mmCIF file of C-alpha atoms in Angstrom:
data_model
loop_
_atom_site.group_PDB
_atom_site.id
_atom_site.type_symbol
_atom_site.label_atom_id
_atom_site.label_comp_id
_atom_site.label_asym_id
_atom_site.label_seq_id
_atom_site.Cartn_x
_atom_site.Cartn_y
_atom_site.Cartn_z
ATOM 1 C CA MET R 1 -20.326 23.087 39.257
ATOM 2 C CA ASP R 2 -22.961 25.142 37.499
ATOM 3 C CA LEU R 3 -24.156 24.496 33.973
ATOM 4 C CA THR R 4 -22.021 27.236 32.418
ATOM 5 C CA ALA R 5 -18.808 25.903 33.946
ATOM 6 C CA PHE R 6 -19.721 22.339 32.947
ATOM 7 C CA VAL R 7 -20.394 23.283 29.325
ATOM 8 C CA THR R 8 -17.216 25.376 29.196
ATOM 9 C CA ALA R 9 -15.098 22.507 30.531
ATOM 10 C CA GLN R 10 -16.595 20.080 28.008
ATOM 11 C CA PHE R 11 -16.072 22.536 25.169
ATOM 12 C CA LEU R 12 -12.433 23.154 26.107
ATOM 13 C CA GLY R 13 -11.775 19.414 26.133
ATOM 14 C CA VAL R 14 -13.154 18.990 22.614
ATOM 15 C CA ALA R 15 -11.364 22.156 21.458
ATOM 16 C CA ALA R 16 -8.035 20.792 22.716
ATOM 17 C CA ILE R 17 -8.587 17.566 20.766
ATOM 18 C CA PHE R 18 -9.672 19.511 17.698
ATOM 19 C CA ALA R 19 -6.554 21.697 17.843
ATOM 20 C CA ARG R 20 -4.325 18.637 17.437
ATOM 21 C CA ILE R 21 -6.398 16.397 15.174
ATOM 22 C CA GLY R 22 -7.769 19.254 13.080
ATOM 23 C CA THR R 23 -4.246 20.420 12.309
ATOM 24 C CA VAL R 24 -3.283 16.888 11.272
ATOM 25 C CA PHE R 25 -6.112 16.940 8.733
ATOM 26 C CA LEU R 26 -4.588 20.016 7.100
ATOM 27 C CA PHE R 27 -1.694 17.845 5.872
ATOM 28 C CA MET R 28 -3.131 14.331 5.929
ATOM 29 C CA PRO R 29 -2.662 12.618 2.536
ATOM 30 C CA GLY R 30 -5.922 12.621 0.647
ATOM 31 C CA PHE R 31 -7.860 14.880 3.007
ATOM 32 C CA GLY R 32 -5.279 17.638 3.278
ATOM 33 C CA GLU R 33 -5.121 18.518 -0.407
ATOM 34 C CA ARG R 34 -5.869 22.030 -1.552
ATOM 35 C CA SER R 35 -8.494 20.740 -3.948
ATOM 36 C CA ILE R 36 -10.620 19.646 -0.943
ATOM 37 C CA PRO R 37 -12.778 22.552 0.300
ATOM 38 C CA VAL R 38 -11.724 23.863 3.691
ATOM 39 C CA ARG R 39 -15.219 23.504 5.159
ATOM 40 C CA HIS R 40 -15.226 19.807 4.273
ATOM 41 C CA ARG R 41 -11.871 19.271 5.945
ATOM 42 C CA LEU R 42 -12.995 21.122 9.052
ATOM 43 C CA ALA R 43 -16.254 19.173 9.213
ATOM 44 C CA LEU R 44 -14.440 15.854 8.868
ATOM 45 C CA ALA R 45 -11.893 16.854 11.512
ATOM 46 C CA LEU R 46 -14.680 17.861 13.907
ATOM 47 C CA VAL R 47 -16.514 14.566 13.383
ATOM 48 C CA MET R 48 -13.255 12.675 13.938
ATOM 49 C CA CYS R 49 -12.606 14.602 17.158
ATOM 50 C CA ILE R 50 -16.037 13.764 18.541
ATOM 51 C CA ALA R 51 -15.651 10.101 17.532
ATOM 52 C CA LEU R 52 -12.186 9.739 19.085
ATOM 53 C CA SER R 53 -12.796 11.748 22.245
ATOM 54 C CA PRO R 54 -14.002 8.735 24.319
ATOM 55 C CA ALA R 55 -10.776 6.852 23.461
ATOM 56 C CA LEU R 56 -8.439 9.735 24.292
ATOM 57 C CA PRO R 57 -7.104 10.605 27.753
ATOM 58 C CA VAL R 58 -8.615 14.077 27.553
ATOM 59 C CA GLY R 59 -11.525 15.020 29.742
ATOM 60 C CA PRO R 60 -13.257 18.267 30.616
ATOM 61 C CA LEU R 61 -10.734 21.048 31.154
ATOM 62 C CA GLU R 62 -10.942 23.803 33.705
ATOM 63 C CA LEU R 63 -8.519 26.542 32.687
ATOM 64 C CA SER R 64 -8.354 29.971 34.226
ATOM 65 C CA GLY R 65 -7.459 32.832 31.970
ATOM 66 C CA LEU R 66 -7.257 33.384 28.251
ATOM 67 C CA ALA R 67 -3.472 33.015 28.228
ATOM 68 C CA ALA R 68 -3.631 29.446 29.564
ATOM 69 C CA ILE R 69 -6.267 28.487 26.983
ATOM 70 C CA LEU R 70 -4.299 29.968 24.083
ATOM 71 C CA ALA R 71 -1.074 28.335 25.296
ATOM 72 C CA LEU R 72 -2.742 24.911 25.439
ATOM 73 C CA LEU R 73 -4.398 25.258 22.034
ATOM 74 C CA GLY R 74 -1.146 26.526 20.504
ATOM 75 C CA THR R 75 0.786 23.572 21.900
ATOM 76 C CA GLU R 76 -1.779 21.078 20.625
ATOM 77 C CA ALA R 77 -1.857 22.729 17.191
ATOM 78 C CA THR R 78 1.950 22.515 17.040
ATOM 79 C CA LEU R 79 1.830 18.796 17.800
ATOM 80 C CA GLY R 80 -0.809 18.255 15.122
ATOM 81 C CA LEU R 81 1.236 20.259 12.646
ATOM 82 C CA TRP R 82 4.270 18.117 13.427
ATOM 83 C CA LEU R 83 2.372 14.850 12.962
ATOM 84 C CA GLY R 84 0.721 15.995 9.734
ATOM 85 C CA MET R 85 3.981 17.339 8.331
ATOM 86 C CA THR R 86 5.657 13.995 9.023
ATOM 87 C CA ALA R 87 3.051 12.203 6.914
ATOM 88 C CA ARG R 88 3.309 14.834 4.179
ATOM 89 C CA ILE R 89 7.115 14.638 4.094
ATOM 90 C CA LEU R 90 6.922 10.863 3.687
ATOM 91 C CA MET R 91 4.405 11.288 0.864
ATOM 92 C CA ASN R 92 6.797 13.609 -0.948
ATOM 93 C CA ALA R 93 9.045 10.600 -1.562
ATOM 94 C CA LEU R 94 6.722 9.728 -4.448
ATOM 95 C CA ASN R 95 6.866 13.277 -5.770
ATOM 96 C CA PHE R 96 10.666 13.302 -5.657
ATOM 97 C CA ALA R 97 10.843 9.888 -7.330
ATOM 98 C CA GLY R 98 8.466 11.050 -10.056
ATOM 99 C CA TYR R 99 10.666 14.028 -10.916
ATOM 100 C CA GLN R 100 13.761 11.816 -11.026
ATOM 101 C CA ILE R 101 12.034 9.240 -13.219
ATOM 102 C CA GLY R 102 10.845 11.974 -15.562
ATOM 103 C CA MET R 103 14.361 13.355 -15.990
ATOM 104 C CA THR R 104 15.978 9.979 -16.652
ATOM 105 C CA SER R 105 13.299 8.660 -19.014
ATOM 106 C CA GLY R 106 12.655 11.761 -21.108
ATOM 107 C CA LEU R 107 9.276 12.543 -19.538
ATOM 108 C CA ALA R 108 10.340 15.694 -17.696
ATOM 109 C CA ASN R 109 8.460 17.920 -20.138
ATOM 110 C CA ALA R 110 5.233 15.931 -19.866
ATOM 111 C CA LEU R 111 3.454 18.191 -17.375
ATOM 112 C CA ALA R 112 0.269 17.577 -15.413
ATOM 113 C CA PRO R 113 -1.542 19.311 -12.544
ATOM 114 C CA SER R 114 0.141 18.630 -9.240
ATOM 115 C CA MET R 115 -1.921 16.777 -6.647
ATOM 116 C CA GLY R 116 -2.124 18.860 -3.514
ATOM 117 C CA ALA R 117 -0.978 22.202 -4.915
ATOM 118 C CA PHE R 118 -2.011 24.548 -7.686
ATOM 119 C CA GLU R 119 1.229 24.229 -9.610
ATOM 120 C CA GLY R 120 2.661 22.202 -12.450
ATOM 121 C CA ALA R 121 4.344 18.840 -11.985
ATOM 122 C CA THR R 122 5.620 16.076 -14.193
ATOM 123 C CA LEU R 123 3.151 13.477 -15.361
ATOM 124 C CA VAL R 124 5.067 10.706 -13.596
ATOM 125 C CA ALA R 125 5.110 12.586 -10.269
ATOM 126 C CA SER R 126 1.371 13.274 -10.435
ATOM 127 C CA THR R 127 0.676 9.645 -11.339
ATOM 128 C CA LEU R 128 2.752 8.302 -8.445
ATOM 129 C CA MET R 129 1.182 10.721 -5.951
ATOM 130 C CA LEU R 130 -2.333 9.811 -7.107
ATOM 131 C CA ALA R 131 -1.553 6.084 -7.039
ATOM 132 C CA GLY R 132 0.035 6.315 -3.595
ATOM 133 C CA THR R 133 -2.885 8.257 -2.124
ATOM 134 C CA THR R 134 -5.395 5.857 -3.671
ATOM 135 C CA LEU R 135 -3.580 2.831 -2.268
ATOM 136 C CA ILE R 136 -3.421 4.401 1.193
ATOM 137 C CA PHE R 137 -7.210 4.416 1.299
ATOM 138 C CA ALA R 138 -7.641 1.147 -0.614
ATOM 139 C CA THR R 139 -5.405 -0.725 1.845
ATOM 140 C CA ASP R 140 -6.900 1.027 4.912
ATOM 141 C CA LEU R 141 -3.602 2.705 5.752
ATOM 142 C CA HIS R 142 -5.525 5.840 6.620
ATOM 143 C CA HIS R 143 -6.463 3.883 9.751
ATOM 144 C CA VAL R 144 -2.747 3.922 10.577
ATOM 145 C CA ILE R 145 -2.828 7.714 10.479
ATOM 146 C CA VAL R 146 -5.833 7.743 12.805
ATOM 147 C CA GLY R 147 -4.006 5.296 15.068
ATOM 148 C CA ALA R 148 -0.982 7.586 15.063
ATOM 149 C CA MET R 149 -3.224 10.434 16.219
ATOM 150 C CA VAL R 150 -4.423 8.328 19.149
ATOM 151 C CA MET R 151 -0.938 7.030 19.986
ATOM 152 C CA SER R 152 0.428 10.552 19.999
ATOM 153 C CA TYR R 153 -1.357 11.135 23.313
ATOM 154 C CA ASP R 154 0.719 8.343 24.879
ATOM 155 C CA ILE R 155 3.942 10.080 23.847
ATOM 156 C CA PHE R 156 2.797 13.685 24.093
ATOM 157 C CA PRO R 157 0.198 14.082 26.846
ATOM 158 C CA LEU R 158 -2.134 17.036 26.714
ATOM 159 C CA GLY R 159 -0.070 20.212 26.789
ATOM 160 C CA GLY R 160 3.232 18.325 26.645
ATOM 161 C CA ILE R 161 5.743 19.114 23.945
ATOM 162 C CA MET R 162 9.322 18.005 23.245
ATOM 163 C CA PRO R 163 10.817 20.377 20.661
ATOM 164 C CA GLY R 164 14.155 18.584 20.437
ATOM 165 C CA ASP R 165 12.649 15.159 19.771
ATOM 166 C CA MET R 166 10.125 16.612 17.345
ATOM 167 C CA ALA R 167 12.821 18.406 15.343
ATOM 168 C CA ARG R 168 14.928 15.242 15.298
ATOM 169 C CA GLN R 169 11.971 13.219 14.056
ATOM 170 C CA ILE R 170 11.236 15.680 11.262
ATOM 171 C CA VAL R 171 14.863 15.449 10.119
ATOM 172 C CA ARG R 172 14.688 11.650 10.216
ATOM 173 C CA ALA R 173 11.443 11.708 8.229
ATOM 174 C CA ALA R 174 13.050 13.952 5.600
ATOM 175 C CA GLY R 175 16.033 11.613 5.373
ATOM 176 C CA MET R 176 13.785 8.577 5.077
ATOM 177 C CA SER R 177 11.689 10.321 2.418
ATOM 178 C CA PHE R 178 14.801 11.071 0.377
ATOM 179 C CA TYR R 179 16.028 7.491 0.804
ATOM 180 C CA VAL R 180 12.693 6.012 -0.298
ATOM 181 C CA GLY R 181 12.487 8.391 -3.257
ATOM 182 C CA VAL R 182 15.967 7.437 -4.447
ATOM 183 C CA SER R 183 15.183 3.741 -3.913
ATOM 184 C CA ILE R 184 12.018 4.007 -5.998
ATOM 185 C CA ALA R 185 13.854 5.777 -8.821
ATOM 186 C CA ALA R 186 16.949 3.510 -8.658
ATOM 187 C CA PRO R 187 15.943 1.240 -11.594
ATOM 188 C CA PHE R 188 15.582 4.307 -13.778
ATOM 189 C CA TYR R 189 19.024 5.580 -12.801
ATOM 190 C CA VAL R 190 20.495 2.273 -13.994
ATOM 191 C CA MET R 191 18.395 2.367 -17.158
ATOM 192 C CA GLY R 192 19.447 5.929 -17.946
ATOM 193 C CA LEU R 193 23.126 5.172 -17.344
ATOM 194 C CA VAL R 194 23.115 2.075 -19.555
ATOM 195 C CA LEU R 195 21.192 3.740 -22.377
ATOM 196 C CA ASN R 196 23.238 6.936 -22.373
ATOM 197 C CA VAL R 197 26.534 5.042 -22.307
ATOM 198 C CA GLY R 198 25.318 2.822 -25.129
ATOM 199 C CA LEU R 199 24.158 5.773 -27.214
ATOM 200 C CA GLY R 200 27.435 7.567 -26.558
ATOM 201 C CA LEU R 201 29.420 4.574 -27.786
ATOM 202 C CA ALA R 202 27.150 4.297 -30.821
ATOM 203 C CA ASN R 203 27.774 7.954 -31.616
ATOM 204 C CA ARG R 204 31.527 7.426 -31.385
ATOM 205 C CA LEU R 205 31.356 4.438 -33.703
ATOM 206 C CA MET R 206 28.944 6.124 -36.137
ATOM 207 C CA PRO R 207 29.478 9.908 -36.026
ATOM 208 C CA THR R 208 26.756 10.467 -38.609
ATOM 209 C CA LEU R 209 24.123 8.821 -36.401
ATOM 210 C CA PRO R 210 21.476 11.377 -35.303
ATOM 211 C CA VAL R 211 21.733 10.456 -31.632
ATOM 212 C CA PHE R 212 19.150 12.952 -30.412
ATOM 213 C CA PHE R 213 16.413 11.659 -32.696
ATOM 214 C CA VAL R 214 17.292 8.048 -31.927
ATOM 215 C CA ALA R 215 17.767 8.494 -28.172
ATOM 216 C CA MET R 216 14.437 10.104 -27.345
ATOM 217 C CA PRO R 217 12.167 7.267 -28.557
ATOM 218 C CA VAL R 218 14.485 4.706 -26.950
ATOM 219 C CA LEU R 219 14.439 6.562 -23.606
ATOM 220 C CA LEU R 220 10.663 6.961 -23.672
ATOM 221 C CA ALA R 221 9.998 3.330 -24.557
ATOM 222 C CA SER R 222 12.520 2.044 -22.020
ATOM 223 C CA GLY R 223 11.165 4.311 -19.285
ATOM 224 C CA LEU R 224 7.584 3.178 -19.841
ATOM 225 C CA LEU R 225 8.677 -0.466 -19.951
ATOM 226 C CA VAL R 226 10.650 -0.228 -16.705
ATOM 227 C CA MET R 227 7.801 1.656 -15.032
ATOM 228 C CA THR R 228 5.307 -1.022 -16.052
ATOM 229 C CA MET R 229 7.527 -3.719 -14.587
ATOM 230 C CA ALA R 230 8.642 -1.890 -11.426
ATOM 231 C CA LEU R 231 5.534 0.090 -10.438
ATOM 232 C CA PRO R 232 3.991 -2.585 -8.145
ATOM 233 C CA SER R 233 7.261 -3.010 -6.239
ATOM 234 C CA MET R 234 7.775 0.753 -6.044
ATOM 235 C CA LEU R 235 4.379 1.415 -4.502
ATOM 236 C CA SER R 236 4.579 -1.628 -2.234
ATOM 237 C CA GLY R 237 7.922 -0.476 -0.834
ATOM 238 C CA PHE R 238 6.582 3.006 -0.206
ATOM 239 C CA LEU R 239 3.442 1.758 1.546
ATOM 240 C CA THR R 240 5.525 -0.511 3.802
ATOM 241 C CA VAL R 241 7.743 2.360 4.931
ATOM 242 C CA PHE R 242 4.747 4.675 5.351
ATOM 243 C CA ALA R 243 2.864 2.176 7.520
ATOM 244 C CA ASP R 244 5.897 1.275 9.641
ATOM 245 C CA TRP R 245 6.863 4.888 10.254
ATOM 246 C CA LEU R 246 3.453 6.154 11.287
ATOM 247 C CA GLY R 247 2.264 2.929 12.906
ATOM 248 C CA LEU R 248 5.188 2.571 15.260
ATOM 249 C CA LEU R 249 5.888 6.284 15.814
ATOM 250 C CA THR R 250 9.580 5.424 16.124
ATOM 251 C CA PHE R 251 11.555 7.830 18.273
#
């Protein structure tokens, strides 16, 4: 093998790893946010590829023809997109819960910049997303994401793809995200039901009572109180599901 062929084979091996891991970094919580410059994400993904390459079952590749190279890189990018989207879908459980909490506690009109996108979001949703992302790095759960990248080569070898299983897993991740979001917001559903029923009965007993002006401070105070009490359990439950899902790569 001459030097040109050797360098080409080494480069194709790293490029195949970069196609999968680099795509994961486009959606990875914390690193995949739009507020992070693209060049920084690409540089971090490249460094991660070089660091993980000795531990991955990917060696120098000898491919003949541009079509074979593009097919391999496209397959690897699809797998990385699938893995990154799974993590992002699970993260959206906090976003969904934040919107639900805002609606039930009267904080729906308290807007704040959305983490990860240049659009508006409720203050509660932004707070939960920021807290969840911070705890992922504080508890070293980003190592679980890196471990999931490495484990993906045991399930999907280089160039291997299972569209049916991948689609099924995305649907399961969406269902789990919805379930976790509803579970996180469940105390606020109960609080909203009890308060609204109580205020409705009070309005029936005292028709002259200005319910709107009385209800809003009560909803706000109750929502903040319940959030203060339930926030540790909410985030702990989310982190447990997030770690189990990505750490085990359940199929």
